[in-house]
């Protein structure tokens, strides 16, 4: 709410580890507004991902996720 009232928008880049079950195990903000970082981390922790497969078996994977915040008028 504070970021919205201040007119802050943009992207937050996060480095994350996705588990074999498709859940975020670890997440760290790489870049983006500090005012948006907490909301971005909260959002990606709610998402579920299709597990990455290696030789038809799910594996843990490190990836980067970009969360975009845009204000509507």
Short mmCIF file of N, CA and C in Angstrom, two decimals:
data_model
loop_
_atom_site.label_atom_id
_atom_site.label_comp_id
_atom_site.label_asym_id
_atom_site.label_seq_id
_atom_site.Cartn_x
_atom_site.Cartn_y
_atom_site.Cartn_z
N UNK A 1 0.81 -1.22 0.00
CA UNK A 1 0.00 0.00 0.00
C UNK A 1 0.85 1.28 0.00
N UNK A 2 1.97 1.28 0.73
CA UNK A 2 2.83 2.46 0.77
C UNK A 2 3.45 2.71 -0.60
N UNK A 3 3.94 1.65 -1.23
CA UNK A 3 4.55 1.77 -2.56
C UNK A 3 3.52 2.28 -3.56
N UNK A 4 2.31 1.80 -3.47
CA UNK A 4 1.25 2.23 -4.39
C UNK A 4 0.94 3.71 -4.20
N UNK A 5 0.80 4.14 -2.96
CA UNK A 5 0.48 5.54 -2.71
C UNK A 5 1.63 6.46 -3.10
N UNK A 6 2.87 5.93 -3.07
CA UNK A 6 4.04 6.72 -3.47
C UNK A 6 4.28 6.66 -4.98
N UNK A 7 3.49 5.85 -5.69
CA UNK A 7 3.64 5.76 -7.14
C UNK A 7 4.80 4.90 -7.58
N UNK A 8 5.24 3.97 -6.73
CA UNK A 8 6.38 3.12 -7.08
C UNK A 8 5.89 1.95 -7.93
N UNK A 9 6.58 1.73 -9.04
CA UNK A 9 6.29 0.59 -9.89
C UNK A 9 7.60 0.11 -10.50
N UNK A 10 7.59 -1.05 -11.14
CA UNK A 10 8.79 -1.58 -11.76
C UNK A 10 8.89 -3.07 -11.56
N UNK A 11 10.09 -3.59 -11.75
CA UNK A 11 10.28 -5.03 -11.64
C UNK A 11 11.21 -5.37 -10.49
N UNK A 12 10.98 -6.56 -9.96
CA UNK A 12 11.83 -7.11 -8.91
C UNK A 12 12.37 -8.44 -9.44
N UNK A 13 13.69 -8.58 -9.42
CA UNK A 13 14.34 -9.80 -9.88
C UNK A 13 14.73 -10.63 -8.67
N UNK A 14 14.34 -11.90 -8.68
CA UNK A 14 14.55 -12.79 -7.55
C UNK A 14 15.27 -14.05 -8.00
N UNK A 15 16.29 -14.46 -7.24
CA UNK A 15 16.93 -15.75 -7.45
C UNK A 15 16.26 -16.72 -6.49
N UNK A 16 15.81 -17.86 -7.03
CA UNK A 16 15.05 -18.80 -6.20
C UNK A 16 15.45 -20.24 -6.50
N UNK A 17 15.22 -21.08 -5.50
CA UNK A 17 15.38 -22.52 -5.68
C UNK A 17 14.00 -23.14 -5.61
N UNK A 18 13.66 -23.90 -6.67
CA UNK A 18 12.38 -24.57 -6.75
C UNK A 18 12.61 -26.04 -6.39
N UNK A 19 11.83 -26.54 -5.45
CA UNK A 19 11.99 -27.91 -4.96
C UNK A 19 11.46 -28.92 -5.97
N UNK A 20 11.68 -30.19 -5.66
CA UNK A 20 11.17 -31.26 -6.52
C UNK A 20 9.65 -31.33 -6.49
N UNK A 21 9.02 -30.69 -5.49
CA UNK A 21 7.56 -30.63 -5.41
C UNK A 21 6.99 -29.38 -6.08
N UNK A 22 7.86 -28.50 -6.59
CA UNK A 22 7.40 -27.30 -7.28
C UNK A 22 7.15 -26.11 -6.36
N UNK A 23 7.71 -26.14 -5.16
CA UNK A 23 7.56 -25.05 -4.21
C UNK A 23 8.87 -24.27 -4.10
N UNK A 24 8.76 -23.00 -3.72
CA UNK A 24 9.95 -22.18 -3.51
C UNK A 24 10.60 -22.60 -2.20
N UNK A 25 11.86 -23.02 -2.28
CA UNK A 25 12.60 -23.42 -1.09
C UNK A 25 13.38 -22.23 -0.52
N UNK A 26 14.05 -21.50 -1.38
CA UNK A 26 14.82 -20.33 -0.97
C UNK A 26 14.56 -19.24 -2.00
N UNK A 27 14.60 -17.98 -1.55
CA UNK A 27 14.41 -16.86 -2.46
C UNK A 27 15.18 -15.66 -1.95
N UNK A 28 15.84 -14.97 -2.88
CA UNK A 28 16.63 -13.79 -2.53
C UNK A 28 16.44 -12.74 -3.61
N UNK A 29 16.14 -11.52 -3.19
CA UNK A 29 15.98 -10.42 -4.14
C UNK A 29 17.35 -10.03 -4.68
N UNK A 30 17.45 -9.96 -6.00
CA UNK A 30 18.69 -9.55 -6.66
C UNK A 30 18.66 -8.06 -6.98
N UNK A 31 17.51 -7.59 -7.47
CA UNK A 31 17.38 -6.17 -7.79
C UNK A 31 15.92 -5.77 -7.76
N UNK A 32 15.70 -4.46 -7.66
CA UNK A 32 14.35 -3.92 -7.64
C UNK A 32 14.15 -3.03 -6.43
N UNK A 33 13.05 -2.33 -6.42
CA UNK A 33 12.73 -1.41 -5.34
C UNK A 33 12.55 -2.14 -4.02
N UNK A 34 13.18 -1.66 -2.97
CA UNK A 34 12.99 -2.26 -1.65
C UNK A 34 11.51 -2.19 -1.21
N UNK A 35 10.78 -1.23 -1.71
CA UNK A 35 9.37 -1.08 -1.35
C UNK A 35 8.52 -2.19 -1.97
N UNK A 36 9.01 -2.80 -3.04
CA UNK A 36 8.26 -3.84 -3.73
C UNK A 36 8.78 -5.25 -3.42
N UNK A 37 9.94 -5.34 -2.83
CA UNK A 37 10.59 -6.63 -2.62
C UNK A 37 9.76 -7.60 -1.79
N UNK A 38 9.23 -7.16 -0.67
CA UNK A 38 8.46 -8.04 0.22
C UNK A 38 7.23 -8.57 -0.52
N UNK A 39 6.53 -7.72 -1.26
CA UNK A 39 5.33 -8.15 -2.00
C UNK A 39 5.71 -9.18 -3.07
N UNK A 40 6.84 -8.98 -3.73
CA UNK A 40 7.29 -9.92 -4.76
C UNK A 40 7.61 -11.27 -4.13
N UNK A 41 8.33 -11.27 -3.02
CA UNK A 41 8.66 -12.53 -2.34
C UNK A 41 7.40 -13.24 -1.85
N UNK A 42 6.47 -12.49 -1.29
CA UNK A 42 5.21 -13.08 -0.82
C UNK A 42 4.45 -13.71 -1.98
N UNK A 43 4.45 -13.03 -3.12
CA UNK A 43 3.73 -13.55 -4.29
C UNK A 43 4.32 -14.85 -4.80
N UNK A 44 5.64 -14.90 -5.00
CA UNK A 44 6.22 -16.11 -5.59
C UNK A 44 6.14 -17.30 -4.64
N UNK A 45 6.07 -17.05 -3.35
CA UNK A 45 5.95 -18.16 -2.40
C UNK A 45 4.57 -18.80 -2.44
N UNK A 46 3.59 -18.10 -3.00
CA UNK A 46 2.24 -18.65 -3.14
C UNK A 46 2.10 -19.48 -4.41
N UNK A 47 2.93 -19.21 -5.39
CA UNK A 47 2.84 -19.89 -6.68
C UNK A 47 3.35 -21.32 -6.56
N UNK A 48 2.85 -22.18 -7.43
CA UNK A 48 3.34 -23.55 -7.55
C UNK A 48 3.88 -23.72 -8.96
N UNK A 49 5.00 -24.40 -9.05
CA UNK A 49 5.69 -24.57 -10.32
C UNK A 49 5.67 -26.03 -10.73
N UNK A 50 5.70 -26.26 -12.02
CA UNK A 50 5.84 -27.63 -12.52
C UNK A 50 7.28 -28.03 -12.27
N UNK A 51 7.50 -29.12 -11.56
CA UNK A 51 8.88 -29.52 -11.26
C UNK A 51 9.68 -29.76 -12.54
N UNK A 52 10.94 -29.37 -12.50
CA UNK A 52 11.83 -29.64 -13.62
C UNK A 52 12.21 -31.11 -13.59
N UNK A 53 12.29 -31.71 -14.77
CA UNK A 53 12.60 -33.13 -14.86
C UNK A 53 13.97 -33.35 -15.48
N UNK A 54 14.68 -34.30 -14.93
CA UNK A 54 15.95 -34.75 -15.48
C UNK A 54 15.88 -36.27 -15.51
N UNK A 55 15.96 -36.83 -16.71
CA UNK A 55 15.77 -38.28 -16.88
C UNK A 55 14.44 -38.74 -16.29
N UNK A 56 13.42 -37.95 -16.54
CA UNK A 56 12.04 -38.23 -16.08
C UNK A 56 11.86 -38.22 -14.57
N UNK A 57 12.81 -37.63 -13.84
CA UNK A 57 12.68 -37.51 -12.39
C UNK A 57 12.74 -36.04 -12.00
N UNK A 58 11.87 -35.60 -11.06
CA UNK A 58 11.91 -34.21 -10.63
C UNK A 58 13.22 -33.88 -9.93
N UNK A 59 13.75 -32.69 -10.22
CA UNK A 59 14.99 -32.23 -9.59
C UNK A 59 14.81 -30.82 -9.07
N UNK A 60 15.57 -30.50 -8.03
CA UNK A 60 15.62 -29.14 -7.51
C UNK A 60 16.37 -28.27 -8.51
N UNK A 61 15.93 -27.04 -8.70
CA UNK A 61 16.56 -26.18 -9.70
C UNK A 61 16.65 -24.74 -9.18
N UNK A 62 17.72 -24.07 -9.56
CA UNK A 62 17.88 -22.65 -9.24
C UNK A 62 17.48 -21.85 -10.48
N UNK A 63 16.70 -20.80 -10.27
CA UNK A 63 16.22 -20.00 -11.39
C UNK A 63 16.08 -18.54 -10.98
N UNK A 64 15.83 -17.69 -11.95
CA UNK A 64 15.54 -16.28 -11.68
C UNK A 64 14.11 -16.00 -12.09
N UNK A 65 13.42 -15.24 -11.26
CA UNK A 65 12.01 -14.91 -11.48
C UNK A 65 11.89 -13.39 -11.47
N UNK A 66 11.21 -12.85 -12.47
CA UNK A 66 10.96 -11.42 -12.52
C UNK A 66 9.49 -11.17 -12.21
N UNK A 67 9.23 -10.30 -11.23
CA UNK A 67 7.87 -9.92 -10.87
C UNK A 67 7.72 -8.44 -11.25
N UNK A 68 6.73 -8.16 -12.10
CA UNK A 68 6.49 -6.80 -12.56
C UNK A 68 5.32 -6.17 -11.81
N UNK A 69 5.53 -4.94 -11.38
CA UNK A 69 4.48 -4.17 -10.70
C UNK A 69 4.17 -2.94 -11.55
N UNK A 70 2.90 -2.82 -11.93
CA UNK A 70 2.44 -1.68 -12.73
C UNK A 70 1.26 -1.04 -12.04
N UNK A 71 1.25 0.27 -11.99
CA UNK A 71 0.12 1.01 -11.44
C UNK A 71 -0.90 1.24 -12.55
N UNK A 72 -2.16 1.07 -12.21
CA UNK A 72 -3.22 1.37 -13.16
C UNK A 72 -3.80 2.73 -12.80
N UNK A 73 -4.35 3.35 -13.78
CA UNK A 73 -4.92 4.69 -13.54
C UNK A 73 -6.40 4.62 -13.39
#
